[in-house]
Tab-separated table of C-alpha atoms in Angstrom:
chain	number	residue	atom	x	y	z
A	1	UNK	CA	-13.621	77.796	-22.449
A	2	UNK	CA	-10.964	77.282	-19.718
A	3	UNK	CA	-9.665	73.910	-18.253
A	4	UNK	CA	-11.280	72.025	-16.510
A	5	UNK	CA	-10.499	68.836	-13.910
A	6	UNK	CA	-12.022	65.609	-13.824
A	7	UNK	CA	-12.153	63.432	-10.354
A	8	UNK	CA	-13.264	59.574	-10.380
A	9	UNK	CA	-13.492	58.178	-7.096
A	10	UNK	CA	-12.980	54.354	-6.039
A	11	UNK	CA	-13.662	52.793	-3.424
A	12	UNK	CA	-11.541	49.071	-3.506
A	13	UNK	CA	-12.860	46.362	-1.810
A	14	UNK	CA	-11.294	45.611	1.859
A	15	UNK	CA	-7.542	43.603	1.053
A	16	UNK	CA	-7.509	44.467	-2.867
A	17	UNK	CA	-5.769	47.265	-3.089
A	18	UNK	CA	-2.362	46.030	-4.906
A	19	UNK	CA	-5.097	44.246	-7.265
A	20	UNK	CA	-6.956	47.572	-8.201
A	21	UNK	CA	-3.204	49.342	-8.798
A	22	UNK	CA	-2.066	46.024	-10.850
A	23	UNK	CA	-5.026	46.355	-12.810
A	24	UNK	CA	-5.673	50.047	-13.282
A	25	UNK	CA	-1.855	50.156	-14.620
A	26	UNK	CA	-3.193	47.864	-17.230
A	27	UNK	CA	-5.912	49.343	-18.091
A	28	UNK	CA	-4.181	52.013	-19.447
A	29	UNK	CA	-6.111	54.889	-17.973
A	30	UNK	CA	-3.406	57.503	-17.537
A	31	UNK	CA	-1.463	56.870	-20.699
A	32	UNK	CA	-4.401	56.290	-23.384
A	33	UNK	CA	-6.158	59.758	-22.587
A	34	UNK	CA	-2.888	61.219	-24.191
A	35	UNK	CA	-4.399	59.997	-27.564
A	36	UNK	CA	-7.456	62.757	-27.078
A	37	UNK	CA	-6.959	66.088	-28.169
A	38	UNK	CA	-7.331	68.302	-24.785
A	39	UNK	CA	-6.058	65.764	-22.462
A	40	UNK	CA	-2.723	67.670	-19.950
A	41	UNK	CA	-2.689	64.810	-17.554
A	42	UNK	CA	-3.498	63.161	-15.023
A	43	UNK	CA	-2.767	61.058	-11.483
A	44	UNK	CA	-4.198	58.345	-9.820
A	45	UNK	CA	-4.163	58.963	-6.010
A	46	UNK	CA	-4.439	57.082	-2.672
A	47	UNK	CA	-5.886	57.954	0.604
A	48	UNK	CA	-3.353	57.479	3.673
A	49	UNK	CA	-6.266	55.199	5.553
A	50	UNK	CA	-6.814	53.220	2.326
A	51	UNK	CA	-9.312	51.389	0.222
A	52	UNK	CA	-10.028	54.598	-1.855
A	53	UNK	CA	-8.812	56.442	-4.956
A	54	UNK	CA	-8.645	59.288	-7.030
A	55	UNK	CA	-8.115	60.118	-10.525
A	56	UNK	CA	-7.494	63.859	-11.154
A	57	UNK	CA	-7.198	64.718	-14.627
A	58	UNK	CA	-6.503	67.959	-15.867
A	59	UNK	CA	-8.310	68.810	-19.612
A	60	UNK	CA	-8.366	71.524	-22.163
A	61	UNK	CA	-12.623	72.140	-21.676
A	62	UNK	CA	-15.039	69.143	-20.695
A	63	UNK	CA	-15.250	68.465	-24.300
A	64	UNK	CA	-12.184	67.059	-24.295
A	65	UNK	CA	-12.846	64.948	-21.128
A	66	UNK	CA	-16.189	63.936	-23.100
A	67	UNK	CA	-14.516	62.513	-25.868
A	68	UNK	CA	-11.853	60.413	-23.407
A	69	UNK	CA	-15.929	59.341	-21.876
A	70	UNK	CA	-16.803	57.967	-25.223
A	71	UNK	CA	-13.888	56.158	-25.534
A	72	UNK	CA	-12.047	55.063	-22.091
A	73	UNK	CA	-13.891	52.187	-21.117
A	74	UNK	CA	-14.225	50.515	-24.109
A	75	UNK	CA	-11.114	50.894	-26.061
A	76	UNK	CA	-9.920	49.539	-22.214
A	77	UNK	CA	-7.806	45.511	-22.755
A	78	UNK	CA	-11.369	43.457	-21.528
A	79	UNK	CA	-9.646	41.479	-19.081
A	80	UNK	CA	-7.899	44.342	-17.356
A	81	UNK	CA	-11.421	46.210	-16.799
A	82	UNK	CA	-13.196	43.086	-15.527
A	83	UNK	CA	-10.385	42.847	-13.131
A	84	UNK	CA	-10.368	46.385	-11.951
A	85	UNK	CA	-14.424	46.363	-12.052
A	86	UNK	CA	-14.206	43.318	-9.784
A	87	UNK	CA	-11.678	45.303	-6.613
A	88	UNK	CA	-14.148	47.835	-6.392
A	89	UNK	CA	-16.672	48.013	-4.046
A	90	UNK	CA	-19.378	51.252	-5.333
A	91	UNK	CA	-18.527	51.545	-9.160
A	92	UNK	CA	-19.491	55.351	-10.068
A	93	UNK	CA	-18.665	57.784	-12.901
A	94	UNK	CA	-16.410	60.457	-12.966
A	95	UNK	CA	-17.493	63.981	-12.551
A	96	UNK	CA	-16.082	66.963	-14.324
A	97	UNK	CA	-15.109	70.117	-12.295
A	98	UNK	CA	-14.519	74.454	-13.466
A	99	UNK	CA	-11.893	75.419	-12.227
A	100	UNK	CA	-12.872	77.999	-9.081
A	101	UNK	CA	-9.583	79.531	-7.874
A	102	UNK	CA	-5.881	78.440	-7.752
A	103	UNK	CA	-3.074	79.500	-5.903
């Protein structure tokens, strides 16, 4: 299989943006995936206009990005997640992406 990318959106609540940063750093989100075999990275990113996010994460094959599934939520510190959970504003899954064409 080849890579693959994953993309989570967020949408923060209007005014809570340093919260949702403060409390995705804690979470953890782009330094415990290193622990799964397949993981290459990832970024979280900002829009320019604000209020929304993305994390792009770049994997070996989806199974990889599977396992970090299983795991990334609740192997998460509690408090950080209920703080994230509560900036956001349309909580939604991340969705896993082939790779198409690169330049």
């Amino acid at each position: 299989m080849s890579q693959v990318r994953s993309v989570i959106r967020f949408r923060v609540k209007p005014g809570r943006e340093a919260d949702f940063e403060a409390a995705f750093e804690q979470t953890g989100m782009l330094t415990r995936p290193r622990a799964i075999d397949g993981f290459l990275g990832a970024e979280l990113v900002a829009a320019e206009t604000g209020g929304e996010y993305l994390v792009i994460g770049a994997w070996r094959d989806a199974e990889a990005y599977r396992a970090w599934q299983a795991v990334s939520a609740a192997d998460a510190p509690r408090e950080a997640m209920r703080a994230l959970l509560d900036t956001l504003a349309d909580p939604r899954p991340g969705a896993v992406y082939r790779i198409v064409s690169t330049s």
